[in-house]
Short mmCIF file of C-alpha atoms and ligand atoms in Angstrom, two decimals:
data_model
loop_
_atom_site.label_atom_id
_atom_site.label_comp_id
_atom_site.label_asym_id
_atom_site.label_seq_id
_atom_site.Cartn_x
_atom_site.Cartn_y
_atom_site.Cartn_z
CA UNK A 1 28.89 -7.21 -7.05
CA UNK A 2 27.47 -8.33 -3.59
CA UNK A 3 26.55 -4.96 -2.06
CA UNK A 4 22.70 -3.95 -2.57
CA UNK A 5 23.21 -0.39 -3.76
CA UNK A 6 19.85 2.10 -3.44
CA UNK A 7 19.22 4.77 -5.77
CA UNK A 8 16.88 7.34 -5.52
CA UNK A 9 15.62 9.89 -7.78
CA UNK A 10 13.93 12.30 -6.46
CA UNK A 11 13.07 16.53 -6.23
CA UNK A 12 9.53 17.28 -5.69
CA UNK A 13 9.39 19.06 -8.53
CA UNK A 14 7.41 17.86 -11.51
CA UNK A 15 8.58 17.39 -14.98
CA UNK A 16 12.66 17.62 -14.55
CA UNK A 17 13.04 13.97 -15.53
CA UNK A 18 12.47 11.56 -12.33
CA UNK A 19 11.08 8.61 -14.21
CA UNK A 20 12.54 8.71 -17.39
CA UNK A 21 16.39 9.17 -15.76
CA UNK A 22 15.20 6.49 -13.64
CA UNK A 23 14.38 4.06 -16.31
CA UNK A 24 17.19 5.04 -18.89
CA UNK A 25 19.64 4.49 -16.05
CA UNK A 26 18.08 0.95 -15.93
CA UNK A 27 18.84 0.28 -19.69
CA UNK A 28 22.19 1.59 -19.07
CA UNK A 29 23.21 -0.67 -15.78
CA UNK A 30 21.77 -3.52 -18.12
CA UNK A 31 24.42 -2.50 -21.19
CA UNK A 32 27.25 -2.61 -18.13
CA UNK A 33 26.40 -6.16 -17.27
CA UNK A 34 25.11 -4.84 -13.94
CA UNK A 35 21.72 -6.87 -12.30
CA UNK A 36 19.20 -4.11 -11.60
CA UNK A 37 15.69 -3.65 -10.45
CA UNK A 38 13.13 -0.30 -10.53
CA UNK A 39 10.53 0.16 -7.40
CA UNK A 40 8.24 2.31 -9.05
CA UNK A 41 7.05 4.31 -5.92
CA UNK A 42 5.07 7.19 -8.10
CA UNK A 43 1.72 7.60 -7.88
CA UNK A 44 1.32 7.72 -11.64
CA UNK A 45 2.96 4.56 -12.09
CA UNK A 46 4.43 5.67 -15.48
CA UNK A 47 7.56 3.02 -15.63
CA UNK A 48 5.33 -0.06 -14.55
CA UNK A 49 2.63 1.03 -16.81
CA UNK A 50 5.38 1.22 -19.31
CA UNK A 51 6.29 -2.29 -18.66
CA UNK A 52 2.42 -3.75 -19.06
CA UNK A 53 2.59 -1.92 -22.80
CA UNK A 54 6.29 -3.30 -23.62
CA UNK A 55 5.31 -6.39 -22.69
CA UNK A 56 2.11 -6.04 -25.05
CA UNK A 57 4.77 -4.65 -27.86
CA UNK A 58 7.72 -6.59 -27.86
CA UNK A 59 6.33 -10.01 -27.02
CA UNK A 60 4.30 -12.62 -24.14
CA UNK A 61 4.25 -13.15 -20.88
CA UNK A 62 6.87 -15.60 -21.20
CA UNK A 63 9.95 -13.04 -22.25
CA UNK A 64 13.22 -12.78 -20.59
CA UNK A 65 13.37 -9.14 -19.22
CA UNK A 66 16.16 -7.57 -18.36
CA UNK A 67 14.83 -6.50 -15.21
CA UNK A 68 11.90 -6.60 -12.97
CA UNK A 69 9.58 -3.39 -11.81
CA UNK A 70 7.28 -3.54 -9.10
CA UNK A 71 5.62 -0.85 -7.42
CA UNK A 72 5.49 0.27 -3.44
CA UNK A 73 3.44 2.73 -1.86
CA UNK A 74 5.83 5.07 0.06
CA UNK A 75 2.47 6.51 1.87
CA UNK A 76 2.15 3.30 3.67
CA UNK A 77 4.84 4.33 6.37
CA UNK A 78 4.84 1.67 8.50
CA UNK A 79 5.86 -0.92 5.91
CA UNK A 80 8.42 1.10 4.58
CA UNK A 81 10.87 0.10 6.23
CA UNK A 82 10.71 -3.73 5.72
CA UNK A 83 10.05 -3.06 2.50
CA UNK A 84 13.47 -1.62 2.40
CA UNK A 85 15.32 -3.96 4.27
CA UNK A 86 14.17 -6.56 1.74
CA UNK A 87 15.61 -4.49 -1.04
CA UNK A 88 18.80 -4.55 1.14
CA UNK A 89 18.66 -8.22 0.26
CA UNK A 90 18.18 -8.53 -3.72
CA UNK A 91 21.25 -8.51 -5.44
CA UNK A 92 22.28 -5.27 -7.43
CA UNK A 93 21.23 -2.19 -7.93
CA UNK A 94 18.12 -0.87 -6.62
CA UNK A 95 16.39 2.53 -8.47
CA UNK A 96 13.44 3.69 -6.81
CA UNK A 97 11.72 6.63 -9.22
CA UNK A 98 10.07 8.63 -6.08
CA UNK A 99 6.86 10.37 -6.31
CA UNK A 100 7.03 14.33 -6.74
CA UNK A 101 6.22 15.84 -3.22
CA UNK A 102 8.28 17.00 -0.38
CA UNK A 103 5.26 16.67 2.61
CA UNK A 104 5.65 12.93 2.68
CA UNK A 105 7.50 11.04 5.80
CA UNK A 106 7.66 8.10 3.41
CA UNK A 107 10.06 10.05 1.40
CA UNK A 108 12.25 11.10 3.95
CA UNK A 109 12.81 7.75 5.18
CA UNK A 110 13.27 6.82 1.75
CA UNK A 111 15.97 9.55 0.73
CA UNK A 112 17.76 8.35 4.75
CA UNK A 113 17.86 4.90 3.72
CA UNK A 114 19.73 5.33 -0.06
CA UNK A 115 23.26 5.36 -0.86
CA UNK A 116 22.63 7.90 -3.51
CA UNK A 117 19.82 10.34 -3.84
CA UNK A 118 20.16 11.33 -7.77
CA UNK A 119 18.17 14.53 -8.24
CA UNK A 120 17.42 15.80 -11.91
CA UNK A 121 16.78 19.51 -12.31
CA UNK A 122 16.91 22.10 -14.60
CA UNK A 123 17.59 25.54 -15.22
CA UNK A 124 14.59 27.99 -15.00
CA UNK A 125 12.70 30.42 -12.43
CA UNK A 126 10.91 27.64 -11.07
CA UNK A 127 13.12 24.79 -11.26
CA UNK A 128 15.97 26.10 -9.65
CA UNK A 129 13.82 27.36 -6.17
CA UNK A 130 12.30 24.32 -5.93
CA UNK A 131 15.77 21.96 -6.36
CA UNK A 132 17.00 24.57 -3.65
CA UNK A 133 14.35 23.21 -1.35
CA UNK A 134 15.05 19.93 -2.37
CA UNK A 135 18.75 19.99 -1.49
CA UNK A 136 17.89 22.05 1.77
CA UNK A 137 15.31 19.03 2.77
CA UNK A 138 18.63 16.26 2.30
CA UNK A 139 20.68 18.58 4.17
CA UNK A 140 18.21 18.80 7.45
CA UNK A 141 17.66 14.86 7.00
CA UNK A 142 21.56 14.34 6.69
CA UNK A 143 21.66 16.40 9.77
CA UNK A 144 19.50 14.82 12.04
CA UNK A 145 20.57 11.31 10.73
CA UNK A 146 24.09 11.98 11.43
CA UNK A 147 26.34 9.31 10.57
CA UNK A 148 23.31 6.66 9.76
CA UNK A 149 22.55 8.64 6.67
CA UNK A 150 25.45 8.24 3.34
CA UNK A 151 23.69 8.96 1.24
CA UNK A 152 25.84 10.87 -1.82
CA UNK A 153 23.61 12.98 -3.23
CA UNK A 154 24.19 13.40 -7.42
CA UNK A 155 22.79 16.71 -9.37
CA UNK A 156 21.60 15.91 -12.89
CA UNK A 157 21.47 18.99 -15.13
CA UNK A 158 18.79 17.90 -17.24
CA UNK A 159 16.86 18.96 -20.57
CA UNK A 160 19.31 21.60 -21.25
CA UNK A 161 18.71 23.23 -24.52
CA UNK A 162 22.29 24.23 -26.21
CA UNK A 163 20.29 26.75 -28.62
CA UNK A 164 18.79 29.39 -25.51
CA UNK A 165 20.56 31.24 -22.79
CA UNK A 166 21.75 34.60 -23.08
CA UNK A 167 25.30 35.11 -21.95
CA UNK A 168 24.36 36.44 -18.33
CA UNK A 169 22.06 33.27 -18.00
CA UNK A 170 24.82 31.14 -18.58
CA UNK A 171 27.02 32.90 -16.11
CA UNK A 172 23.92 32.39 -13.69
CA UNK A 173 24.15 28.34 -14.51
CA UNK A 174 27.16 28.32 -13.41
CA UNK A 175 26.97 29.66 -10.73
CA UNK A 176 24.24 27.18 -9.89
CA UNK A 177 26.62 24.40 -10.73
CA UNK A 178 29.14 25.66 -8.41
CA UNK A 179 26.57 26.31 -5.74
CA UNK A 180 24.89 23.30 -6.22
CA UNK A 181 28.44 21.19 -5.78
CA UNK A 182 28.74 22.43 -2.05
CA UNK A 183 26.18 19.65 -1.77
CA UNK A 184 26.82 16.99 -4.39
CA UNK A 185 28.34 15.77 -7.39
CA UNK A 186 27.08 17.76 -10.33
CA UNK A 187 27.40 15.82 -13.48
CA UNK A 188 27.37 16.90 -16.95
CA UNK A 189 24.33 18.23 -18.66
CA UNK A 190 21.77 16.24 -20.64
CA UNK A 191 20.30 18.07 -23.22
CA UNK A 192 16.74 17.86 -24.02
CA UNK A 193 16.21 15.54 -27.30
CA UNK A 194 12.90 14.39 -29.05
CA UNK A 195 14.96 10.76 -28.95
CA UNK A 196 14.39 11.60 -24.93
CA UNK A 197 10.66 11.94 -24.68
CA UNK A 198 10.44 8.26 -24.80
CA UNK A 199 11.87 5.33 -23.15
CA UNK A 200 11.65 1.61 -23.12
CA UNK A 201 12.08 -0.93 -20.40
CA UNK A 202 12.85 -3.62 -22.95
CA UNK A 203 15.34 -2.42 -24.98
CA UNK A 204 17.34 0.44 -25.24
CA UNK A 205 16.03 3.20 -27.29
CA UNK A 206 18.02 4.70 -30.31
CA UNK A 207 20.49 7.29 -29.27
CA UNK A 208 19.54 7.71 -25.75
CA UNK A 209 22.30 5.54 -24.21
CA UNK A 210 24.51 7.94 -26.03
CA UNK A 211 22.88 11.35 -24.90
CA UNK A 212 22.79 9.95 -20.98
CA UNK A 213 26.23 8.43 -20.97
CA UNK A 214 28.68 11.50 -19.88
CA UNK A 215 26.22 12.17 -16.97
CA UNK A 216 25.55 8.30 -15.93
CA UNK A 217 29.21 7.53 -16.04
CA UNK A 218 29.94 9.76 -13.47
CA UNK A 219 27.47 8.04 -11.38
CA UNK A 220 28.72 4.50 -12.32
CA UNK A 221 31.82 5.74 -11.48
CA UNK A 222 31.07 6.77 -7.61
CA UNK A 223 29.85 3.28 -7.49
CA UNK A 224 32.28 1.22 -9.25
CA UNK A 225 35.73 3.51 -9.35
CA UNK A 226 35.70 2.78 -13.07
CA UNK A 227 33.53 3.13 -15.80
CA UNK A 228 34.07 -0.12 -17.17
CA UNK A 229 31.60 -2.82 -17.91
CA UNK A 230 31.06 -5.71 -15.64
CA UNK A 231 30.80 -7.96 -18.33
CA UNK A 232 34.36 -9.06 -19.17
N1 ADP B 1 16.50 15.16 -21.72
C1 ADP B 1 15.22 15.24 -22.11
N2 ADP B 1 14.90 15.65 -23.37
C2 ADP B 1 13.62 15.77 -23.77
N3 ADP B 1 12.56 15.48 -22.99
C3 ADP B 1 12.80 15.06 -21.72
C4 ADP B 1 14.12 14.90 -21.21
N4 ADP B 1 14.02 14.47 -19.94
C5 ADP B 1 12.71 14.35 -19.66
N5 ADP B 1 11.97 14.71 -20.73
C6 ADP B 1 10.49 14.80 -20.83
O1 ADP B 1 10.05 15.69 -19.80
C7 ADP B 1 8.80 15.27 -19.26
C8 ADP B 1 8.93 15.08 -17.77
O2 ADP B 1 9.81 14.00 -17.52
P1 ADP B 1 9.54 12.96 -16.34
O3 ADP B 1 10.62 11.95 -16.42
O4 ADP B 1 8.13 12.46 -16.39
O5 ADP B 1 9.73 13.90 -15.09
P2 ADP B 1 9.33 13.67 -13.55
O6 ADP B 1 9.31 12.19 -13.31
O7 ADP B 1 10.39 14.38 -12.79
O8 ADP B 1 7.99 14.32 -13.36
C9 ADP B 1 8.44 13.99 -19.99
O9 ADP B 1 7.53 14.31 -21.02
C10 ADP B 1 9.77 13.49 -20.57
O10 ADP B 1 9.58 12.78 -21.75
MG1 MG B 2 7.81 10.97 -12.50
#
């Protein structure tokens, strides 16, 4: 691949599963043979923290990783942009786990400049409002960027728990599925799994690659046209 691809996950909600999408998504490129990076632009700095105790865990300074994290404040506006255009010039596929706020300009330009905004959410009183908001803030961008902005934005049912939901709450999901696809692709659910609470940026974990996999292939596919693996 030649193309520098940007990936964003974002919602300004809390807790839906920004960073740990974003850095299972990383393992998963790295399974398909694809060269990826993470700009960790979260406050928290949860994935490169990650890294600095993986590192400590699975061996020195010295280690091949499978890919590199750095870190970018999206506050600092005025760098943003080069920043990005840089990205534009790494080879691969760029995810950028984005910090959980909507009041930030350094978001907005961040969400115009990617080719896909991927947006985890899930389904409670809360949750849903707030993803509303989200996908009302990527329509007003997509509006006043006109044809500058491409960005395909991709809804991630996440942490879905098969055991609850009463049968009128699952007619109300799906009706949030079908409203939500006016507006993007909606993949299939991930459901919410102890193995989940965790993730490496070393290795793959146990089982996750498996539990992510219907909903990441769809996104593969909108970048690839096939699901297959780069690695022949
Ligand atoms: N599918 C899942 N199953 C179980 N736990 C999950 C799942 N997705 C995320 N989590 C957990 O939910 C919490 C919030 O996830 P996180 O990725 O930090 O969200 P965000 O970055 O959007 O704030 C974390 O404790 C994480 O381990
Ligand atoms: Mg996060």
């Amino acid at each position: 691949m030649d193309d520098t691809i940007l990936i964003t996950f974002a919602n300004q909600k809390g807790g839906v599963g920004k960073t740990t999408l974003c850095a299972i998504f990383a393992n998963y490129l790295v399974k398909k043979g694809c060269p990826v990076m993470i700009v960790d632009c979260d406050a928290q700095q949860s994935i490169k923290e990650r890294r600095k105790n993986d590192l400590l865990v699975y061996g020195g300074e010295d280690m091949k990783l499978p890919y590199e994290v750095i870190s970018f404040d999206i506050s600092k506006t005025e760098q943003l942009l080069v920043f990005i255009e840089n990205l534009r010039q790494s080879r691969g596929i760029v995810l950028i786990d984005s910090p959980g706020t909507l009041d930030l300009q350094g978001l907005v330009i961040l969400l115009a400049s990617s080719d896909f905004i991927v947006c985890p959410f899930h389904y409670d009183k809360t949750t849903i409002p707030s993803t509303v908001s989200f996908i009302a803030l990527v329509e007003r961008i997509r509006n006043e960027m006109g044809k500058r902005m491409s960005a395909q934005l991709i809804l991630i049912p996440n942490k879905q728990d098969p055991r609850v939901g009463k049968r009128d709450e699952l007619v109300l999901w799906d009706e949030t599925r079908e409203a939500f696809s006016n507006y993007g692709i909606v993949t299939p659910k991930i459901t919410v799994r102890a193995d989940m609470e965790r993730f490496s940026t070393i290795s793959d974990l146990d089982n996750q690659l498996e539990i992510v996999s219907p909903a990441f292939d769809v996104i593969y596919k909108e970048i690839f046209g096939t699901t297959e693996s780069l690695i022949k």
